[in-house]
Amino acid sequence: MNTVETKQLTKIYKQGDYDVVAVNNASICIEKGEMVAIVGQSGSGKTTLLNLIGGIEKPSSGNVLVDGVDIYSMSDDEMAKIRRNKVGHIFQDYKLIPIFTAEENIAMPLLLDSRPIDKKRIKELAAFLGIEDKLGSYPSQLSGGQNQRVAIARALINKPSIILADEPTGNLDQENADEIMRLLLEINRMGNTVLLVTHEERYAAMCGRKIVMHDGSISN
Amino acid sequence: MFHFYYLRRSMAKRPQRHFSLYVILTCAFLIPLFISFYRDSLGYGQKQFLLSDSKGQAFHIYNASEEDTAYFKGIDGLSEPVFEDGTIYLSILSDDEWKDDTKIFDYAEEITHIIESAEGKQWSVINYDYYYAHGISNDPLDISIQWILLIANVIIILISAYVIWSAYSNHIRKFSSDMGIILSYGATNRGIRKIFIAEFILIFLLSLISALVISWVVVKALFVKFFETYSDNGLAWIIFHVDIGNTLICILFLLVTLLYAVFSTMGSMEKESMWTLISENKISANRSFDACRTPERSLTKFWTQRCGREMYGCLLVSVPLMVVFFILMGYWSLNIRYESSVPEQDIILSTSFDENLGFTDEDIRFVESLNGVAEAEWHQSIPSDRYLLILENGEHEHEHEHDGEHEHEHGNDFSITGVEFQRYSDIAGASGKQLSKFEAFVPSHQDGTDFKEGSIISISETVGEEIVNDSIVFNVVGTVDVEGEEEHHHDHHHAFTLFISDELYDTIYSDALTTYCEIKLTDIDLCGEVMNALKSHFTRAEYMIQEFDSQIDYNHKSAEGTYYLLGYIFLAVFIFIMIIVTAKIKDYIEDMGDVIRTLYTLGASKKTISKSFMSQAFVFAAAAVVLPVIITIILLFVLSKLTGIELTASGTEIIVFIGISLLISVAYIIPVHSTVKKVLNS
């Protein structure tokens, strides 16, 4: 069974009198353990496709199946559960809650799932990502690379079926960007499925497969 | 639970956000609570006055001694007589009987019979109906004031709720990014609602307690110092009082309207996609960008066109609130000036002609000879039921029991109205039509009647309860508009008015009783001496002596209090506006931070950017000043037309008006200046 599958997924935005087709009939399959890069020029619909798969934008038409379940046929509560347990998001600008410490940001998905805070797992993840001594710090006290590692730990804490990373290196310098890519590759080698949006060809080349988007459509 | 954990952490780490909401809600509660307390105090004062006057008894028999109680013992249906301070008190045992005017009349007749039978007694009796004796006012003026204050409070609560809805939208928007992230990680909309409802309930309770304490302390202090009066000189009593039931209803109404505002705001947020919340997309891009003559103007136009929604939102907050305040200030100032004007007389002496009591020639000589009396103007009155207009209203059928048998009665319905006469020459002047003896004018607006030019009116004359002349016929020769031109008459009942010839007027009033006197003093300091002399001579309860200085003194004292009250209300309104407008402007400019930095990178100087924002600020500040003034003037003009009070303003009031308006402009300019400076320096 595919971890993630989309069937003729379409997203249309209304802007005044015009319709903007951000994603046009996208049908893709991501198998378990794959690391797939979505590439394309700016405005080609990469982020929108990722958001549709992750359940944070509703499609105009089409289906998204995660572990065989059509997520958009579910109720709000069921979809929230999918987002908690099956999907892990990593955003370009980290999107950490500024009033929570790094540890609390990592633990947030557990709290949202009403599960006890597994401090041992948090420490393991933090050690793996090299931020074990930063757990008590707030995002404003961390560098960009450190914040992105906290975001990665947050995405991994609930052992999701798929990690969705939207330009995770976009706001980082070269050294940190390479380090983050190394971590994502390591995470993939550990058996996690990763779907990565990037405009960097060399990062896309590191992935097992590439999906090329052009004007909202998949061109390969 | 995560959601409450988030709320606790937010309050600890970003207290200023939640504190702003607390201050906004507290200020929003102050004015409705003040109006509620004021309404309660008026009502309570009136109740205490009625209870004090009536002592809760149906009959007061004056000029009595304790031995005289024997005369009034054992009257069937009445309580045992109670004697106190020269007066015997009786009440009606059955509440149902007491509420029936005919039963009161029967008991009054019985007591009058006892009084008339007793020789050498100077007793006089006054009766009080059930409602008066139990402190329940039937006065239409009292009832209408209570209704007006209630409606005013409802309007103010609705305006406050609207303003808070705007402020609350701003408040929730600050959390949109956090909420988007939390939603993307699996929170539900229901969970998000819990956070905001919990926050709202907590802040609502804290604000409410604060507002109750502040209102109680400030309003009580103002009332005790300036407004409370227990005068026995005919002034309405005002006693500070808070009715728990009324206050709870006010609070409940506030809660319901605010909850509606909260839920509608949350509903708007829930309609946004998570990605929109996360990315906080703020600039609308619907209109094309036109260049102006200078870069500052181009930028000002850009801010206003694309991103100026918050500034318009600020106007929607400050303009209605300032209009409400200006109307309050304008109306109270007009009222103070109207009521504080110097009267034409210092003391009013009157008697109740219901008792067929008038001032004798001896009384008139006594008053005019008093030391300190400069002038005494005497007025005559005839009892309102001396002349009656009897109108047939149709037929009726009525069943009743008589001697155990049902009887069916068929008859005609009549309405009986007392008639009041006025000289036509007083309103028409020397150039008016000369009326013959039985010609008359009627007012153009007379409730319940439809007499026009050419009608015939038949009046009956009574003495006591007997009709002595059942047909005095008048020809109606025209109608008059009497608004604002009524002469002061002392018939206190609602009567049908006829404007008649001087000849007939003099005939009717030739045997009228002198019942009213307006006394002007040689020296206002002699008022106390003259009042004491009058009270010693006119001892019967039917005489009323009212000192107008007490009214003037009260007006001057309460005027000072009114200005303090206006200051208190203005402070609440100003803080309310300041916090909301500052928050909106600060958010608006900080959201433009990236755009500002980009423009700076592209070559715009700090001065150009700053000037562009300040130009926008001045435009909106001017609108915030001018719009309330224009709207207020229009509304006050309409109010003055409806009430008949002339719309004027003293120099001081105009200066205060302008000063307050300029202060509101500060609420716009300072936040723009400080926030732009902060962003440019960052």
Coordinates of C-alpha atoms in Angstrom, one line a residue, chain B residues 129-662:
Chain B
D129 CA -53.8 55.4 47.2
Y130 CA -52.3 51.9 47.5
Y131 CA -49.4 52.5 45.1
Y132 CA -48.3 55.8 46.6
A133 CA -48.4 54.3 50.1
H134 CA -46.3 51.4 49.0
G135 CA -43.7 53.5 47.3
I136 CA -44.8 52.7 43.7
S137 CA -44.9 55.7 41.5
N138 CA -47.6 56.1 38.9
D139 CA -46.3 59.4 37.7
P140 CA -45.9 59.1 33.9
L141 CA -42.8 61.3 34.1
D142 CA -41.1 58.9 36.6
I143 CA -42.1 55.9 34.5
S144 CA -40.9 57.5 31.2
I145 CA -37.6 58.5 32.8
Q146 CA -37.0 54.9 33.9
W147 CA -37.9 53.7 30.4
I148 CA -35.6 56.3 28.7
L149 CA -32.7 55.3 30.9
L150 CA -33.3 51.6 30.2
I151 CA -33.4 52.2 26.4
A152 CA -30.3 54.4 26.6
N153 CA -28.5 51.7 28.5
V154 CA -29.5 49.1 25.9
I155 CA -28.2 51.3 23.1
I156 CA -25.0 52.0 24.9
I157 CA -24.4 48.2 25.6
L158 CA -25.0 47.5 21.9
I159 CA -22.6 50.2 20.8
S160 CA -20.0 48.8 23.4
A161 CA -20.5 45.3 22.1
Y162 CA -19.9 46.5 18.5
V163 CA -16.7 48.3 19.5
I164 CA -15.5 45.3 21.5
W165 CA -16.3 43.0 18.5
S166 CA -13.9 45.2 16.5
A167 CA -11.3 45.1 19.3
Y168 CA -11.7 41.4 19.8
S169 CA -11.2 40.7 16.1
N170 CA -7.8 42.4 16.5
H171 CA -7.0 40.5 19.6
I172 CA -7.7 37.1 18.1
R173 CA -5.8 37.9 14.9
K174 CA -2.7 38.2 17.0
F175 CA -3.0 34.5 17.8
S176 CA -3.8 33.4 14.2
S177 CA -0.3 32.3 13.4
D178 CA -0.1 30.2 16.7
M179 CA -3.5 28.8 16.0
G180 CA -2.6 27.9 12.4
I181 CA 0.4 26.0 13.6
I182 CA -1.5 24.2 16.4
L183 CA -4.2 23.3 13.9
S184 CA -1.6 22.0 11.4
Y185 CA -0.4 19.7 14.2
G186 CA -3.7 18.2 14.9
A187 CA -5.8 20.5 17.1
T188 CA -9.5 20.9 16.3
N189 CA -11.5 24.1 15.8
R190 CA -13.4 23.0 18.9
G191 CA -10.2 22.9 20.9
I192 CA -9.2 26.3 19.7
R193 CA -12.6 27.7 20.7
K194 CA -12.0 26.4 24.2
I195 CA -8.9 28.5 24.5
F196 CA -10.6 31.7 23.5
I197 CA -13.8 31.0 25.5
A198 CA -11.8 30.2 28.6
E199 CA -9.8 33.4 28.1
F200 CA -13.0 35.4 27.5
I201 CA -14.7 34.1 30.6
L202 CA -11.8 34.7 32.8
I203 CA -11.2 38.2 31.5
F204 CA -14.9 39.0 31.5
L205 CA -15.2 38.1 35.2
L206 CA -12.1 40.1 36.2
S207 CA -13.2 43.1 34.2
L208 CA -16.7 42.9 35.6
I209 CA -15.5 42.8 39.2
S210 CA -13.2 45.7 38.5
A211 CA -15.9 47.7 36.8
L212 CA -18.4 47.0 39.6
V213 CA -15.9 48.1 42.2
I214 CA -14.8 51.2 40.3
S215 CA -18.4 52.1 39.4
W216 CA -19.7 51.6 42.9
V217 CA -16.9 53.7 44.5
V218 CA -16.9 56.5 42.0
V219 CA -20.6 56.8 41.4
K220 CA -21.4 56.6 45.2
A221 CA -18.8 59.3 45.9
L222 CA -20.2 61.6 43.3
F223 CA -23.8 60.9 44.4
V224 CA -23.1 61.5 48.1
K225 CA -21.2 64.7 47.4
F226 CA -23.3 66.2 44.6
F227 CA -26.5 64.5 43.7
E228 CA -28.2 62.9 46.7
T229 CA -31.1 64.9 48.0
Y230 CA -33.8 64.2 50.7
S231 CA -35.3 67.7 50.4
D232 CA -38.7 68.3 51.8
N233 CA -39.1 71.3 49.6
G234 CA -40.7 69.5 46.7
L235 CA -37.5 68.3 45.0
A236 CA -37.5 64.7 43.8
W237 CA -35.4 62.6 46.1
I238 CA -32.3 60.9 44.7
I239 CA -30.6 58.3 46.9
F240 CA -27.7 56.2 45.8
H241 CA -28.9 52.7 45.5
V242 CA -27.9 49.6 43.5
D243 CA -30.6 47.1 42.7
I244 CA -29.0 43.7 42.5
G245 CA -31.7 42.4 40.1
N246 CA -31.3 45.3 37.7
T247 CA -27.5 45.0 37.9
L248 CA -27.7 41.3 37.1
I249 CA -29.9 41.9 34.1
C250 CA -27.5 44.5 32.9
I251 CA -24.6 42.1 33.3
L252 CA -26.5 39.3 31.6
F253 CA -27.3 41.5 28.6
L254 CA -23.6 42.6 28.4
L255 CA -22.5 38.9 28.6
V256 CA -24.9 37.8 25.8
T257 CA -24.0 40.7 23.4
L258 CA -20.3 40.1 24.1
L259 CA -20.5 36.4 23.6
Y260 CA -22.2 37.0 20.3
A261 CA -19.3 39.3 19.3
V262 CA -16.8 36.6 20.5
F263 CA -18.4 33.7 18.7
S264 CA -18.9 35.7 15.4
T265 CA -15.2 36.6 15.5
M266 CA -14.1 33.0 16.1
G267 CA -16.5 31.9 13.4
S268 CA -14.7 34.3 10.9
M269 CA -11.3 32.9 11.9
E270 CA -12.5 29.3 11.5
K271 CA -13.5 30.0 7.9
E272 CA -9.9 30.8 7.1
S273 CA -7.7 27.9 5.9
M274 CA -4.9 26.8 8.2
W275 CA -2.4 28.0 5.7
T276 CA -3.9 31.5 5.6
L277 CA -3.7 31.6 9.4
I278 CA -0.1 30.3 9.4
S279 CA 1.1 32.6 6.7
E280 CA -0.9 35.7 8.0
N281 CA -1.4 37.1 4.5
K282 CA -2.5 40.7 5.0
I283 CA -2.2 42.8 2.0
S284 CA -5.2 42.9 -0.4
A285 CA -4.1 43.3 -4.0
N286 CA -7.3 44.2 -5.8
R287 CA -6.5 47.7 -6.9
S288 CA -3.9 49.1 -9.3
F289 CA -1.2 51.4 -7.9
D290 CA -1.1 55.0 -9.1
A291 CA 1.9 57.3 -8.6
C292 CA 1.4 60.7 -7.2
R293 CA 3.4 63.9 -7.4
T294 CA 5.7 63.1 -4.5
P295 CA 6.9 59.7 -3.2
E296 CA 5.3 60.5 0.2
R297 CA 1.9 61.0 -1.3
S298 CA 2.3 57.8 -3.4
L299 CA 3.1 55.8 -0.4
T300 CA 0.3 57.4 1.7
K301 CA -2.1 56.5 -1.1
F302 CA -0.7 52.9 -1.1
W303 CA -1.1 52.5 2.6
T304 CA -4.6 53.8 2.6
Q305 CA -5.7 51.8 -0.5
R306 CA -4.1 48.5 0.2
C307 CA -3.6 48.3 3.9
G308 CA -5.7 51.0 5.4
R309 CA -8.5 48.8 6.6
E310 CA -7.3 49.0 10.2
M311 CA -7.4 52.8 10.1
Y312 CA -11.0 52.8 8.9
G313 CA -11.7 50.3 11.7
C314 CA -10.3 52.8 14.2
L315 CA -12.8 55.4 13.0
L316 CA -15.6 52.9 13.4
V317 CA -14.5 52.6 17.0
S318 CA -13.8 56.2 18.0
V319 CA -16.5 58.0 16.1
P320 CA -19.6 56.3 17.6
L321 CA -18.2 56.5 21.1
M322 CA -17.3 60.2 20.8
V323 CA -20.8 60.9 19.4
V324 CA -22.4 59.3 22.4
F325 CA -20.2 61.2 24.8
F326 CA -20.7 64.6 23.0
I327 CA -24.4 64.1 23.0
L328 CA -24.4 63.3 26.7
M329 CA -22.1 66.3 27.4
G330 CA -24.2 68.7 25.2
Y331 CA -27.5 67.5 26.6
W332 CA -26.4 67.7 30.2
S333 CA -24.8 71.2 29.7
L334 CA -28.0 72.5 28.1
N335 CA -30.0 71.0 30.9
I336 CA -27.8 72.6 33.6
R337 CA -28.0 76.0 32.0
Y338 CA -31.8 75.6 31.5
E339 CA -32.4 74.5 35.1
S340 CA -29.9 76.9 36.7
S341 CA -31.3 80.0 35.2
V342 CA -32.4 82.6 37.8
P343 CA -36.1 82.1 38.6
E344 CA -38.6 84.9 38.5
Q345 CA -39.8 84.1 42.0
D346 CA -38.1 83.0 45.2
I347 CA -40.9 81.3 47.1
I348 CA -44.0 79.5 45.8
L349 CA -47.1 79.3 48.1
S350 CA -50.0 77.2 47.1
T351 CA -52.9 75.3 48.4
S352 CA -54.8 72.2 47.3
F353 CA -58.1 73.3 45.7
D354 CA -59.3 69.8 45.9
E355 CA -60.2 70.7 49.5
N356 CA -62.0 73.8 48.3
L357 CA -59.4 75.8 50.2
G358 CA -58.3 79.2 49.0
F359 CA -56.3 82.1 50.4
T360 CA -58.5 84.6 52.1
D361 CA -58.1 88.4 52.0
E362 CA -56.5 88.2 55.4
D363 CA -54.0 85.6 54.2
I364 CA -53.1 87.9 51.3
R365 CA -52.6 90.9 53.6
F366 CA -50.5 88.8 55.9
V367 CA -48.2 87.6 53.1
E368 CA -47.8 91.0 51.5
S369 CA -47.0 92.6 54.8
L370 CA -44.2 90.2 55.7
N371 CA -40.7 91.7 56.1
G372 CA -38.7 90.6 53.0
V373 CA -41.6 90.3 50.6
A374 CA -41.0 92.6 47.6
E375 CA -43.8 91.4 45.4
A376 CA -46.6 88.7 45.6
E377 CA -48.4 87.6 42.5
W378 CA -51.7 85.8 43.2
H379 CA -53.4 83.4 40.9
Q380 CA -56.9 82.0 41.0
S381 CA -58.0 78.5 40.1
I382 CA -61.2 76.7 39.7
P383 CA -61.5 73.0 40.5
S384 CA -60.8 70.8 37.6
D385 CA -64.1 69.1 38.0
R386 CA -66.1 72.3 38.2
Y387 CA -66.8 72.2 34.5
L388 CA -67.1 68.9 32.7
L389 CA -67.1 67.7 29.2
I390 CA -69.3 64.6 28.9
L391 CA -68.8 62.6 25.7
E392 CA -70.8 59.5 24.7
N393 CA -68.5 56.7 23.6
G394 CA -71.0 54.1 22.5
E395 CA -73.1 51.4 24.1
H396 CA -72.2 48.7 26.6
E397 CA -73.7 45.5 28.0
H398 CA -73.0 44.4 31.6
E399 CA -74.0 41.5 33.7
H400 CA -74.1 41.6 37.5
E401 CA -75.7 39.9 40.5
H402 CA -78.3 41.7 42.6
D403 CA -80.1 39.9 45.5
G404 CA -78.9 36.6 44.2
E405 CA -80.2 37.0 40.7
H406 CA -78.4 37.7 37.5
E407 CA -79.3 41.0 36.0
H408 CA -78.5 42.2 32.5
E409 CA -77.8 45.9 32.0
H410 CA -77.7 47.7 28.7
G411 CA -76.5 51.3 28.6
N412 CA -74.3 54.0 27.1
D413 CA -70.6 54.5 27.8
F414 CA -69.6 58.0 28.7
S415 CA -66.2 59.7 29.3
I416 CA -66.0 62.7 31.6
T417 CA -63.2 65.2 31.3
G418 CA -62.6 68.3 33.3
V419 CA -62.5 71.5 31.4
E420 CA -59.9 74.2 31.8
F421 CA -60.4 77.8 30.5
Q422 CA -57.8 80.2 29.3
R423 CA -58.0 83.7 27.9
Y424 CA -57.8 83.6 24.1
S425 CA -56.3 87.1 24.3
D426 CA -53.3 85.8 26.3
I427 CA -52.1 83.8 23.3
A428 CA -53.5 85.8 20.4
G429 CA -52.5 89.3 21.7
A430 CA -54.2 92.5 20.9
S431 CA -54.5 91.8 17.2
G432 CA -56.3 88.5 17.8
K433 CA -60.0 87.9 17.0
Q434 CA -62.4 89.4 19.4
L435 CA -64.6 86.6 20.7
S436 CA -68.2 86.9 21.7
K437 CA -69.2 85.4 25.0
F438 CA -69.8 81.8 23.9
E439 CA -67.3 81.5 21.1
A440 CA -64.1 79.5 21.8
F441 CA -60.9 78.2 20.2
V442 CA -59.6 74.7 20.9
P443 CA -56.0 73.5 20.8
S444 CA -55.1 71.9 17.4
H445 CA -53.9 68.8 19.3
Q446 CA -56.1 67.5 22.0
D447 CA -55.9 63.9 23.0
G448 CA -59.1 61.9 22.6
T449 CA -61.2 64.6 21.0
D450 CA -61.9 65.7 17.5
F451 CA -63.4 69.1 17.7
K452 CA -62.8 71.3 14.7
E453 CA -63.9 74.8 13.6
G454 CA -67.7 74.9 13.4
S455 CA -68.2 72.2 16.1
I456 CA -70.5 72.7 19.0
I457 CA -69.3 71.9 22.5
S458 CA -71.6 71.4 25.5
I459 CA -70.1 71.8 29.0
S460 CA -71.8 70.9 32.3
E461 CA -71.2 73.0 35.4
T462 CA -71.0 71.2 38.8
V463 CA -70.9 72.2 42.4
G464 CA -69.8 69.4 44.6
E465 CA -71.2 66.4 42.9
E466 CA -74.3 68.0 41.5
I467 CA -74.7 69.3 38.0
V468 CA -76.1 72.8 38.4
N469 CA -76.0 73.7 34.7
D470 CA -75.9 70.8 32.2
S471 CA -75.6 72.8 29.0
I472 CA -73.2 75.7 28.5
V473 CA -72.9 75.7 24.7
F474 CA -69.8 77.0 22.9
N475 CA -69.2 77.5 19.2
V476 CA -65.8 76.5 18.1
V477 CA -64.5 79.2 15.8
G478 CA -61.0 77.9 15.3
T479 CA -58.0 75.9 16.5
V480 CA -54.8 77.1 18.0
D481 CA -51.3 75.7 18.2
V482 CA -50.3 76.0 21.8
E483 CA -46.8 74.4 21.9
G484 CA -44.5 76.5 24.0
E485 CA -47.1 79.1 24.7
E486 CA -49.0 77.6 27.6
E487 CA -49.5 80.0 30.4
H488 CA -48.7 78.6 33.9
H489 CA -51.9 77.3 35.4
H490 CA -52.3 75.5 38.6
D491 CA -55.0 73.0 37.6
H492 CA -52.8 69.9 37.9
H493 CA -55.1 67.4 36.2
H494 CA -55.2 66.6 32.5
A495 CA -58.1 68.7 31.4
F496 CA -59.8 69.7 28.1
T497 CA -58.7 73.3 27.3
L498 CA -61.0 76.0 25.9
F499 CA -59.7 79.4 24.9
I500 CA -62.5 81.9 25.6
S501 CA -63.4 85.5 25.6
D502 CA -62.1 87.8 28.4
E503 CA -65.8 88.6 29.3
L504 CA -66.7 85.0 30.0
Y505 CA -63.3 84.2 31.6
D506 CA -63.8 87.0 34.1
T507 CA -67.3 85.8 34.9
I508 CA -66.1 82.2 35.5
Y509 CA -63.2 83.3 37.6
S510 CA -65.1 85.9 39.6
D511 CA -65.8 83.5 42.3
A512 CA -62.7 81.3 41.8
L513 CA -60.5 80.6 44.8
T514 CA -57.0 82.2 45.1
T515 CA -54.8 79.2 45.3
Y516 CA -51.3 80.1 44.2
C517 CA -48.8 82.8 45.0
E518 CA -45.4 83.6 43.5
I519 CA -43.4 85.6 46.0
K520 CA -40.3 87.7 45.1
L521 CA -38.1 88.7 48.0
T522 CA -36.3 92.0 48.6
D523 CA -33.2 90.1 49.7
I524 CA -32.5 86.4 49.1
D525 CA -30.9 86.2 52.5
L526 CA -34.3 86.8 54.1
C527 CA -35.7 83.6 52.5
G528 CA -35.4 81.5 55.7
E529 CA -37.2 84.2 57.8
V530 CA -40.0 84.5 55.3
M531 CA -40.3 80.7 55.0
N532 CA -40.6 80.3 58.7
A533 CA -43.2 83.1 59.0
L534 CA -45.3 81.4 56.2
K535 CA -45.0 78.0 57.8
S536 CA -46.2 79.3 61.2
H537 CA -49.2 81.0 59.6
F538 CA -50.2 78.3 57.1
T539 CA -50.0 75.2 59.2
R540 CA -52.5 73.0 57.5
A541 CA -51.1 70.1 55.4
E542 CA -53.0 71.4 52.4
Y543 CA -50.7 74.4 52.1
M544 CA -47.4 73.9 50.3
I545 CA -44.5 76.2 50.6
Q546 CA -41.6 75.7 48.3
E547 CA -38.3 77.5 48.3
F548 CA -36.9 77.9 44.8
D549 CA -33.5 78.6 46.1
S550 CA -33.3 75.0 47.2
Q551 CA -33.8 74.0 43.6
I552 CA -31.2 76.5 42.4
D553 CA -28.8 75.4 45.2
Y554 CA -29.3 71.8 44.2
N555 CA -28.8 72.7 40.5
H556 CA -25.5 74.5 41.2
K557 CA -24.3 71.7 43.5
S558 CA -25.3 69.0 41.1
A559 CA -23.9 70.9 38.1
E560 CA -20.4 70.6 39.6
G561 CA -21.0 67.0 40.2
T562 CA -22.3 66.6 36.6
Y563 CA -19.1 68.0 35.3
Y564 CA -17.1 65.5 37.4
L565 CA -19.3 62.8 36.2
L566 CA -18.7 63.8 32.6
G567 CA -15.0 63.8 33.3
Y568 CA -15.2 60.2 34.7
I569 CA -17.2 59.0 31.7
F570 CA -14.8 60.8 29.3
L571 CA -11.9 59.1 31.0
A572 CA -13.5 55.7 30.6
V573 CA -14.4 56.4 27.0
F574 CA -11.0 57.9 26.2
I575 CA -9.0 55.0 27.6
F576 CA -11.3 52.6 25.8
I577 CA -10.7 54.3 22.5
M578 CA -7.0 54.9 23.1
I579 CA -6.3 51.2 23.8
I580 CA -8.2 49.9 20.9
V581 CA -7.0 52.4 18.4
T582 CA -3.4 52.1 19.6
A583 CA -3.5 48.3 19.3
K584 CA -5.0 48.5 15.8
I585 CA -2.5 51.0 14.6
K586 CA 0.5 49.2 16.1
D587 CA -0.5 45.9 14.5
Y588 CA -1.2 47.6 11.2
I589 CA 2.3 49.2 11.0
E590 CA 4.2 46.3 12.5
D591 CA 2.5 44.0 9.9
M592 CA 3.9 46.4 7.2
G593 CA 7.4 45.9 8.7
D594 CA 8.7 43.8 5.9
V595 CA 7.2 46.1 3.3
I596 CA 8.8 49.1 5.1
R597 CA 12.2 47.4 5.2
T598 CA 11.9 46.5 1.5
L599 CA 11.1 50.1 0.6
Y600 CA 14.0 51.3 2.6
T601 CA 16.3 48.8 0.8
L602 CA 15.0 50.0 -2.5
G603 CA 15.9 53.6 -1.7
A604 CA 13.1 55.3 0.3
S605 CA 14.5 57.4 3.1
K606 CA 13.3 57.0 6.7
K607 CA 11.9 60.6 6.4
T608 CA 9.8 59.7 3.3
I609 CA 8.4 56.6 4.9
S610 CA 7.7 58.4 8.2
K611 CA 6.0 61.3 6.4
S612 CA 3.8 58.9 4.4
F613 CA 2.5 57.3 7.5
M614 CA 2.1 60.6 9.4
S615 CA 0.1 62.1 6.4
Q616 CA -2.2 59.1 6.6
A617 CA -2.4 59.5 10.4
F618 CA -3.3 63.2 10.2
V619 CA -6.1 62.5 7.6
F620 CA -7.7 59.9 9.8
A621 CA -7.1 62.0 13.0
A622 CA -8.9 64.9 11.3
A623 CA -11.8 62.6 10.4
A624 CA -11.9 61.3 14.0
V625 CA -12.3 64.9 15.2
V626 CA -14.6 66.3 12.5
L627 CA -17.0 63.4 12.0
P628 CA -18.2 63.1 15.7
V629 CA -18.6 66.9 15.8
I630 CA -20.8 67.0 12.7
I631 CA -22.9 64.1 13.7
T632 CA -23.3 65.4 17.2
I633 CA -24.4 68.9 16.0
I634 CA -27.0 67.3 13.7
L635 CA -28.3 65.0 16.5
L636 CA -28.4 67.8 19.1
F637 CA -30.2 70.0 16.7
V638 CA -32.9 67.3 16.2
L639 CA -33.0 66.8 20.0
S640 CA -33.5 70.5 20.6
K641 CA -36.4 70.6 18.1
L642 CA -38.1 67.6 19.8
T643 CA -37.6 68.9 23.3
G644 CA -38.0 72.6 22.7
I645 CA -34.7 73.4 24.5
E646 CA -32.8 76.1 22.6
L647 CA -29.5 74.8 21.2
T648 CA -26.7 77.1 22.5
A649 CA -23.2 76.8 23.8
S650 CA -21.1 79.0 26.0
G651 CA -17.5 79.9 25.1
T652 CA -16.2 77.6 27.8
E653 CA -18.2 74.7 26.4
I654 CA -16.9 75.2 22.9
I655 CA -13.3 75.3 24.1
V656 CA -13.9 72.1 26.1
F657 CA -15.5 70.5 23.0
I658 CA -12.5 71.4 20.8
G659 CA -10.0 70.3 23.5
I660 CA -11.6 66.9 23.8
S661 CA -11.8 66.5 20.0
L662 CA -8.1 67.3 19.7

